Amino acid sequence: MKRILYFDNWDKGYRNFLRLDSRFKERGYDTLLVHTSSWIRNDVEKEKTLQGLKFRDVSYYRTNRIKKIIKKEAPSAIVILNLSFILDRALVKICKDLGINLYYLAHGKLITRESQVVVKDNMKKFGKSKLYSKVKMKNIYSLYNYFIEMKSLSKFFGFFIKASKNYTQFTAFPRYSEELEVQKSMMYYPIDRDIMIDEYGFPPDNVIVVGNPELDDFFHTKIKDKNEFCAQDLGLEKQNYIAYIDDGLSSMRNWDTNKWLQFLKDINDVLKKHEMQMVIKLHPRRELDDACISFFKDESIAYFKDLDFKNYIYHSHFVFSHFSSVIVYALLLDKNVKSPRWGLSVGIEENFPHDVIDYYYNKEDFENNLYNLAINKPAIQDYLLEAIGTSFDGKCIDRIVDEVLTGL
């Protein structure tokens, strides 16, 4: 059977594969998403299907050895969304041993050179992200797979030595080695390719730019009437809303749910004074508890996990976010983007140039500029040309699928 296997550490990121799925099936390939969610939490279905995509958790196979699962499914190729973690390295070795092509597809804009220093500092400062503090089941199973595939005590202990010196190379900031050697690393934007080569040391002939597959839907989506969109899609009585793109801030930056709600309250107090509505596009990893839902109700904040993103951005008064990679979408639509750096947001990395989005270092300046929607169009156009190149053409998915299938 001709099969493309998608592999990920959880089932929340399935949309990154779903965008490609119909194209692979049109070309005669069966598909399957294998994930390790049960290594993280207990309430996981062993097998399910969403929007035509079949999911299987590792628990379905009654083994935690990934090589046995790969051999059982016998895929033609495997696509992954990460290439730095311990399990990724084990998967590279498995695919080499079995002669299976492995492709890495980045699933967002990489952290810029300038911001890497800030992020690494935060990771070290807030120790919850440190490798040794994460003695959790997923890490134990990942190390088990790494050790059993490497079959080398020196490599196994070498990992701990390297991690003790710089654990970030096993999280967000890899250093290239044979453990990260895949068929191709596929990046969204030219600027990301530069980071992979210049900062992480990947071979230039191994890294290609395919564009952002999310932009294909964005490119083809038609603009709706604002009245209709606000009433029917967003359920708003008033049309004066702010599009807040949730960055999914984590403990890596010392943010928990309580701090996130404090941040939202601080912003929403300003917006309510000016009769503006906050509408949140939640990050895929954001889990809402009862406290969050109650807070949103009390504060009259609308929130969505999924929505018509192009119209959401287009019809907003302005876009508000810390550093989300999808800020690029707002720039494509000539929207003003405001980014907070006061209060709880002090010290968060600035992932976009200052002439492209507006940073605010105190609440008063932010409030005084709520109606200042000016943009620096020449600077934005230059940035977009550098950042996304010519990939905003509606053909990104085809480039990804062609790259994978051409190698078979």
Coordinates of C-alpha atoms in Angstrom, one line a residue:
M1 CA 0.0 0.0 0.0
K2 CA 1.2 3.5 -0.8
R3 CA 1.1 5.4 2.4
I4 CA 2.2 8.8 3.7
L5 CA 2.6 8.8 7.5
Y6 CA 2.3 12.0 9.5
F7 CA 4.1 11.8 12.9
D8 CA 3.7 14.3 15.7
N9 CA 4.0 14.3 19.5
W10 CA 0.3 15.2 20.0
D11 CA -3.0 15.3 18.1
K12 CA -3.5 19.1 18.4
G13 CA -1.4 20.0 15.4
Y14 CA -3.3 17.9 13.0
R15 CA -4.4 20.8 10.8
N16 CA -0.8 21.2 9.6
F17 CA -1.2 17.7 8.0
L18 CA -4.9 18.1 7.1
R19 CA -4.0 20.9 4.7
L20 CA -1.9 18.4 2.7
D21 CA -4.1 15.4 3.1
S22 CA -6.5 15.7 0.2
R23 CA -3.6 16.3 -2.3
F24 CA -1.8 13.1 -1.2
K25 CA -5.0 11.1 -1.5
E26 CA -5.6 12.6 -5.0
R27 CA -2.2 11.2 -5.9
G28 CA -3.2 7.7 -4.8
Y29 CA -1.7 7.6 -1.3
D30 CA -3.3 6.5 1.9
T31 CA -2.5 8.7 4.9
L32 CA -2.3 8.2 8.7
L33 CA -1.4 10.5 11.6
V34 CA 0.5 8.6 14.4
H35 CA 1.0 10.7 17.6
T36 CA 2.2 10.2 21.1
S37 CA -0.5 12.1 23.0
S38 CA -0.9 9.3 25.6
W39 CA 2.6 10.0 26.7
I40 CA 1.4 13.5 27.8
R41 CA -2.2 12.9 29.1
N42 CA -4.6 10.0 29.8
D43 CA -7.8 11.0 28.0
V44 CA -6.7 10.0 24.6
E45 CA -8.7 8.0 22.0
K46 CA -6.6 5.2 20.6
E47 CA -8.1 5.7 17.1
K48 CA -10.3 8.4 15.6
T49 CA -11.0 10.2 12.3
L50 CA -11.4 13.9 11.9
Q51 CA -12.4 15.5 8.6
G52 CA -11.3 12.4 6.7
L53 CA -7.9 12.1 8.4
K54 CA -7.3 9.0 10.5
F55 CA -5.4 9.4 13.8
R56 CA -3.7 6.6 15.8
D57 CA -2.1 7.2 19.2
V58 CA 0.9 5.0 20.1
S59 CA -1.3 3.2 22.6
Y60 CA -3.3 1.7 19.7
Y61 CA -0.2 -0.5 18.9
R62 CA 0.4 -1.7 22.5
T63 CA 4.0 -0.7 22.3
N64 CA 6.0 2.4 23.1
R65 CA 8.8 1.5 20.7
I66 CA 8.4 3.8 17.6
K67 CA 10.4 1.6 15.3
K68 CA 7.9 -1.3 15.7
I69 CA 5.0 1.0 14.8
I70 CA 6.8 2.4 11.7
K71 CA 7.6 -1.2 10.6
K72 CA 4.0 -2.2 11.0
E73 CA 2.6 0.7 9.0
A74 CA 5.4 0.5 6.4
P75 CA 4.9 4.1 4.9
S76 CA 6.4 5.3 1.7
A77 CA 7.5 8.5 3.5
I78 CA 7.0 10.3 6.8
V79 CA 6.4 14.0 7.4
I80 CA 7.2 15.6 10.8
L81 CA 6.7 19.1 12.2
N82 CA 9.7 19.2 14.6
L83 CA 13.4 18.5 14.1
S84 CA 15.3 19.0 17.3
F85 CA 13.8 17.0 20.2
I86 CA 15.1 13.6 21.4
L87 CA 12.3 11.7 19.8
D88 CA 12.9 13.4 16.5
R89 CA 16.5 12.2 16.6
A90 CA 15.3 8.6 17.3
L91 CA 12.9 8.9 14.3
V92 CA 15.8 10.0 12.0
K93 CA 17.8 6.9 12.9
I94 CA 14.7 4.7 12.5
C95 CA 14.0 6.0 9.0
K96 CA 17.7 5.6 8.0
D97 CA 17.7 2.0 9.2
L98 CA 14.4 1.2 7.4
G99 CA 15.2 3.2 4.2
I100 CA 12.2 5.5 4.6
N101 CA 12.3 9.1 3.4
L102 CA 11.7 11.5 6.3
Y103 CA 10.7 15.1 5.6
Y104 CA 10.6 18.0 8.1
L105 CA 7.9 20.6 7.5
A106 CA 8.3 23.7 9.7
H107 CA 4.9 24.7 11.0
G108 CA 5.5 28.4 11.7
K109 CA 7.9 31.3 11.3
L110 CA 11.2 30.5 13.0
I111 CA 12.4 32.8 15.9
T112 CA 14.6 35.5 14.4
R113 CA 18.3 35.8 15.2
E114 CA 17.7 38.9 17.3
S115 CA 15.0 37.3 19.4
Q116 CA 16.8 34.0 20.0
V117 CA 19.0 35.6 22.7
V118 CA 15.9 36.8 24.6
V119 CA 14.1 33.5 24.3
K120 CA 17.1 31.5 25.4
D121 CA 17.6 33.8 28.4
N122 CA 13.9 33.3 29.3
M123 CA 14.2 29.6 29.0
K124 CA 17.2 29.5 31.4
K125 CA 15.6 32.0 33.7
F126 CA 12.3 30.2 34.1
G127 CA 13.6 26.7 34.8
K128 CA 10.4 24.8 34.0
S129 CA 11.6 24.4 30.5
K130 CA 14.9 22.9 31.5
L131 CA 15.4 19.4 30.2
Y132 CA 16.1 17.8 33.6
S133 CA 13.1 19.4 35.3
K134 CA 10.8 17.7 32.8
V135 CA 11.0 14.2 34.3
K136 CA 7.7 13.3 32.7
M137 CA 6.5 10.1 30.9
K138 CA 7.0 11.6 27.4
N139 CA 10.6 12.3 28.2
I140 CA 11.2 8.8 29.6
Y141 CA 9.7 7.2 26.5
S142 CA 11.6 9.5 24.2
L143 CA 14.9 8.7 25.9
Y144 CA 14.0 5.0 25.7
N145 CA 13.5 5.2 22.0
Y146 CA 16.7 7.3 21.5
F147 CA 18.8 4.9 23.5
I148 CA 17.5 1.7 21.9
E149 CA 17.9 3.1 18.4
M150 CA 21.4 4.6 18.9
K151 CA 22.7 1.4 20.5
S152 CA 25.6 3.4 21.9
L153 CA 26.3 4.2 25.5
S154 CA 28.7 6.9 24.4
K155 CA 26.0 8.7 22.4
F156 CA 23.5 8.3 25.1
F157 CA 25.7 9.8 27.8
G158 CA 27.0 12.3 25.2
F159 CA 23.5 13.6 25.0
F160 CA 23.4 14.4 28.7
I161 CA 26.7 16.1 28.6
K162 CA 25.6 18.3 25.7
A163 CA 22.3 19.0 27.3
S164 CA 24.0 20.0 30.6
K165 CA 26.0 22.6 28.6
N166 CA 23.2 23.9 26.3
Y167 CA 19.9 22.2 26.6
T168 CA 18.2 24.6 24.1
Q169 CA 19.8 22.7 21.2
F170 CA 17.4 19.8 22.1
T171 CA 14.4 22.1 22.2
A172 CA 13.9 25.2 20.0
F173 CA 17.4 25.8 18.8
P174 CA 19.0 22.7 17.2
R175 CA 22.6 22.4 16.1
Y176 CA 22.9 20.3 12.9
S177 CA 24.4 16.8 13.2
E178 CA 23.8 13.5 11.5
E179 CA 21.0 13.0 14.1
L180 CA 19.0 15.7 12.3
E181 CA 19.7 14.5 8.7
V182 CA 16.4 14.2 6.9
Q183 CA 15.6 14.0 3.2
K184 CA 14.6 17.7 3.1
S185 CA 13.8 20.4 5.6
M186 CA 10.9 22.4 4.1
M187 CA 10.6 26.0 5.4
Y188 CA 7.8 28.5 5.1
Y189 CA 9.9 31.6 4.2
P190 CA 13.3 32.6 2.8
I191 CA 14.2 34.2 6.2
D192 CA 13.6 30.8 7.9
R193 CA 15.9 29.1 5.5
D194 CA 18.7 31.6 6.3
I195 CA 18.2 30.8 10.0
M196 CA 18.4 27.1 9.4
I197 CA 21.6 27.4 7.5
D198 CA 23.4 30.3 9.2
E199 CA 22.3 29.8 12.8
Y200 CA 21.6 26.1 13.1
G201 CA 24.3 24.8 10.6
F202 CA 22.0 22.8 8.2
P203 CA 23.5 22.1 4.8
P204 CA 22.2 24.6 2.2
D205 CA 21.2 21.8 -0.3
N206 CA 19.1 20.2 2.4
V207 CA 16.9 23.2 3.2
I208 CA 14.2 24.5 0.7
V209 CA 11.5 27.1 0.8
V210 CA 8.0 25.8 0.0
G211 CA 5.9 28.7 1.4
N212 CA 3.2 28.6 4.0
P213 CA 0.4 26.1 3.2
E214 CA -1.9 28.1 5.5
L215 CA -1.6 31.0 3.0
D216 CA -3.2 28.9 0.3
D217 CA -6.6 29.0 1.9
F218 CA -5.9 32.6 2.9
F219 CA -5.1 33.4 -0.7
H220 CA -8.3 31.9 -2.1
T221 CA -10.7 33.1 0.6
K222 CA -13.2 35.8 -0.6
I223 CA -13.9 38.9 1.5
K224 CA -17.4 38.9 3.0
D225 CA -19.7 41.8 3.7
K226 CA -18.6 43.2 7.2
N227 CA -22.2 43.3 8.6
E228 CA -22.8 39.7 7.6
F229 CA -19.4 38.4 8.9
C230 CA -19.7 40.2 12.3
A231 CA -23.3 39.0 12.8
Q232 CA -23.1 35.5 11.4
D233 CA -19.5 34.4 11.9
L234 CA -18.5 36.3 15.1
G235 CA -22.0 36.7 16.7
L236 CA -21.2 40.4 17.4
E237 CA -23.8 43.1 17.9
K238 CA -21.2 45.8 17.3
Q239 CA -18.6 45.8 14.5
N240 CA -15.8 47.7 16.2
Y241 CA -13.6 44.8 17.3
I242 CA -10.0 44.2 17.9
A243 CA -8.4 40.9 16.6
Y244 CA -6.3 39.5 19.3
I245 CA -4.1 36.6 18.1
D246 CA -3.2 34.4 21.0
D247 CA 0.5 33.5 20.9
G248 CA 0.2 30.5 23.2
L249 CA 2.6 32.0 25.7
S250 CA 3.9 29.2 28.0
S251 CA 5.8 28.7 31.2
M252 CA 9.0 29.2 29.0
R253 CA 8.2 32.8 29.4
N254 CA 6.9 32.4 32.9
W255 CA 3.2 32.8 31.8
D256 CA 0.5 30.6 33.2
T257 CA -3.3 30.9 32.8
N258 CA -3.6 33.4 35.6
K259 CA -1.0 35.7 34.1
W260 CA -2.6 35.4 30.7
L261 CA -6.0 36.4 32.2
Q262 CA -4.3 39.3 34.0
F263 CA -2.9 40.5 30.7
L264 CA -6.2 40.2 29.0
K265 CA -8.0 42.2 31.8
D266 CA -5.4 45.0 31.5
I267 CA -6.0 45.3 27.7
N268 CA -9.7 44.8 27.8
D269 CA -10.2 47.6 30.4
V270 CA -8.7 50.0 27.8
L271 CA -10.8 48.6 25.0
K272 CA -14.1 48.8 27.0
K273 CA -13.5 52.4 27.8
H274 CA -13.6 53.0 24.0
E275 CA -16.5 50.6 23.3
M276 CA -14.3 48.2 21.5
Q277 CA -14.8 44.4 21.6
M278 CA -12.0 42.0 22.0
V279 CA -12.2 38.9 19.7
I280 CA -9.6 36.2 20.4
K281 CA -8.3 33.6 17.9
L282 CA -7.0 31.0 20.4
H283 CA -3.7 29.3 19.8
P284 CA -4.1 25.5 19.0
R285 CA -2.3 24.5 22.2
R286 CA -4.5 26.8 24.4
E287 CA -6.6 24.7 26.8
L288 CA -9.5 26.6 28.4
D289 CA -10.6 25.8 31.9
D290 CA -13.8 26.9 33.7
A291 CA -12.0 30.0 35.0
C292 CA -11.1 31.1 31.5
I293 CA -14.6 30.6 30.2
S294 CA -16.1 32.5 33.2
F295 CA -13.6 35.3 32.7
F296 CA -14.5 35.7 29.0
K297 CA -18.2 35.8 29.9
D298 CA -17.7 38.4 32.6
E299 CA -15.5 40.5 30.3
S300 CA -17.7 40.1 27.2
I301 CA -14.8 38.7 25.2
A302 CA -15.5 36.6 22.2
Y303 CA -13.2 33.7 21.5
F304 CA -12.7 31.1 18.7
K305 CA -10.5 28.1 18.1
D306 CA -11.4 28.1 14.4
L307 CA -12.8 30.9 12.2
D308 CA -12.6 32.5 8.8
F309 CA -9.1 34.0 9.5
K310 CA -8.9 36.3 6.5
N311 CA -12.2 38.0 7.2
Y312 CA -11.4 38.1 10.9
I313 CA -8.3 40.1 10.2
Y314 CA -9.6 42.2 7.4
H315 CA -12.7 43.5 9.2
S316 CA -10.9 44.2 12.5
H317 CA -10.1 47.7 13.8
F318 CA -6.5 46.6 14.3
V319 CA -4.6 43.4 15.1
F320 CA -3.1 42.8 18.5
S321 CA -0.4 40.2 19.3
H322 CA 3.0 39.7 20.9
F323 CA 4.9 37.7 18.3
S324 CA 2.6 35.2 16.5
S325 CA 3.9 34.2 13.1
V326 CA 0.5 34.8 11.6
I327 CA 1.0 38.5 12.1
V328 CA 2.3 38.1 8.5
Y329 CA -1.4 37.7 7.4
A330 CA -2.3 41.1 8.9
L331 CA 0.6 42.7 7.0
L332 CA -0.6 41.1 3.8
L333 CA -3.9 42.9 4.3
D334 CA -2.4 46.2 5.2
K335 CA -3.7 46.1 8.8
N336 CA -2.1 48.0 11.6
V337 CA -0.6 45.6 14.2
K338 CA 0.0 46.7 17.8
S339 CA 2.2 44.7 20.2
P340 CA 2.4 45.3 24.0
R341 CA 5.6 45.5 25.9
W342 CA 4.5 46.9 29.2
G343 CA 3.5 45.2 32.5
L344 CA 3.5 41.4 32.2
S345 CA 4.7 41.7 28.5
V346 CA 8.1 43.4 29.4
G347 CA 11.0 41.4 28.1
I348 CA 9.1 39.3 25.6
E349 CA 11.0 39.0 22.3
E350 CA 10.3 41.4 19.5
N351 CA 10.0 39.1 16.4
F352 CA 9.1 41.8 13.9
P353 CA 10.9 45.0 12.9
H354 CA 9.8 48.3 14.5
D355 CA 8.9 49.9 11.2
V356 CA 6.5 46.9 10.4
I357 CA 4.4 46.7 13.6
D358 CA 3.9 49.1 16.5
Y359 CA 5.3 48.3 19.9
Y360 CA 4.0 50.0 23.0
Y361 CA 6.0 50.2 26.2
N362 CA 3.4 51.8 28.4
K363 CA -0.4 51.5 28.5
E364 CA -1.0 55.2 28.1
D365 CA 0.7 55.3 24.7
F366 CA -1.3 52.3 23.6
E367 CA -4.6 53.9 24.6
N368 CA -3.6 57.2 23.0
N369 CA -3.0 55.4 19.7
L370 CA -6.1 53.2 19.5
Y371 CA -7.3 55.1 16.5
N372 CA -3.8 55.6 14.9
L373 CA -4.0 52.9 12.2
A374 CA -1.2 54.3 10.0
I375 CA 1.2 51.7 8.5
N376 CA 4.6 52.0 6.8
K377 CA 3.7 50.4 3.6
P378 CA 7.1 50.5 1.9
A379 CA 8.8 49.0 4.9
I380 CA 6.1 46.3 5.1
Q381 CA 6.4 45.4 1.4
D382 CA 10.2 45.1 1.8
Y383 CA 9.8 42.9 4.9
L384 CA 7.2 40.7 3.2
L385 CA 9.4 40.3 0.1
E386 CA 12.3 39.2 2.4
A387 CA 10.1 37.1 4.7
I388 CA 7.7 35.2 2.4
G389 CA 9.2 35.9 -1.0
T390 CA 6.9 34.8 -3.8
S391 CA 5.2 32.1 -1.8
F392 CA 1.9 34.0 -1.6
D393 CA 0.6 32.4 -4.8
G394 CA -1.9 29.7 -3.6
K395 CA 0.5 26.9 -4.6
C396 CA 2.4 26.1 -1.4
I397 CA 0.6 22.8 -0.7
D398 CA 1.4 21.6 -4.2
R399 CA 5.0 22.4 -3.7
I400 CA 5.1 20.4 -0.4
V401 CA 3.3 17.4 -1.9
D402 CA 5.4 17.4 -5.0
E403 CA 8.6 17.5 -3.0
V404 CA 7.6 14.5 -0.9
L405 CA 6.4 12.4 -3.8
T406 CA 9.3 13.3 -6.2
G407 CA 11.7 11.7 -3.7
L408 CA 9.9 8.3 -3.8

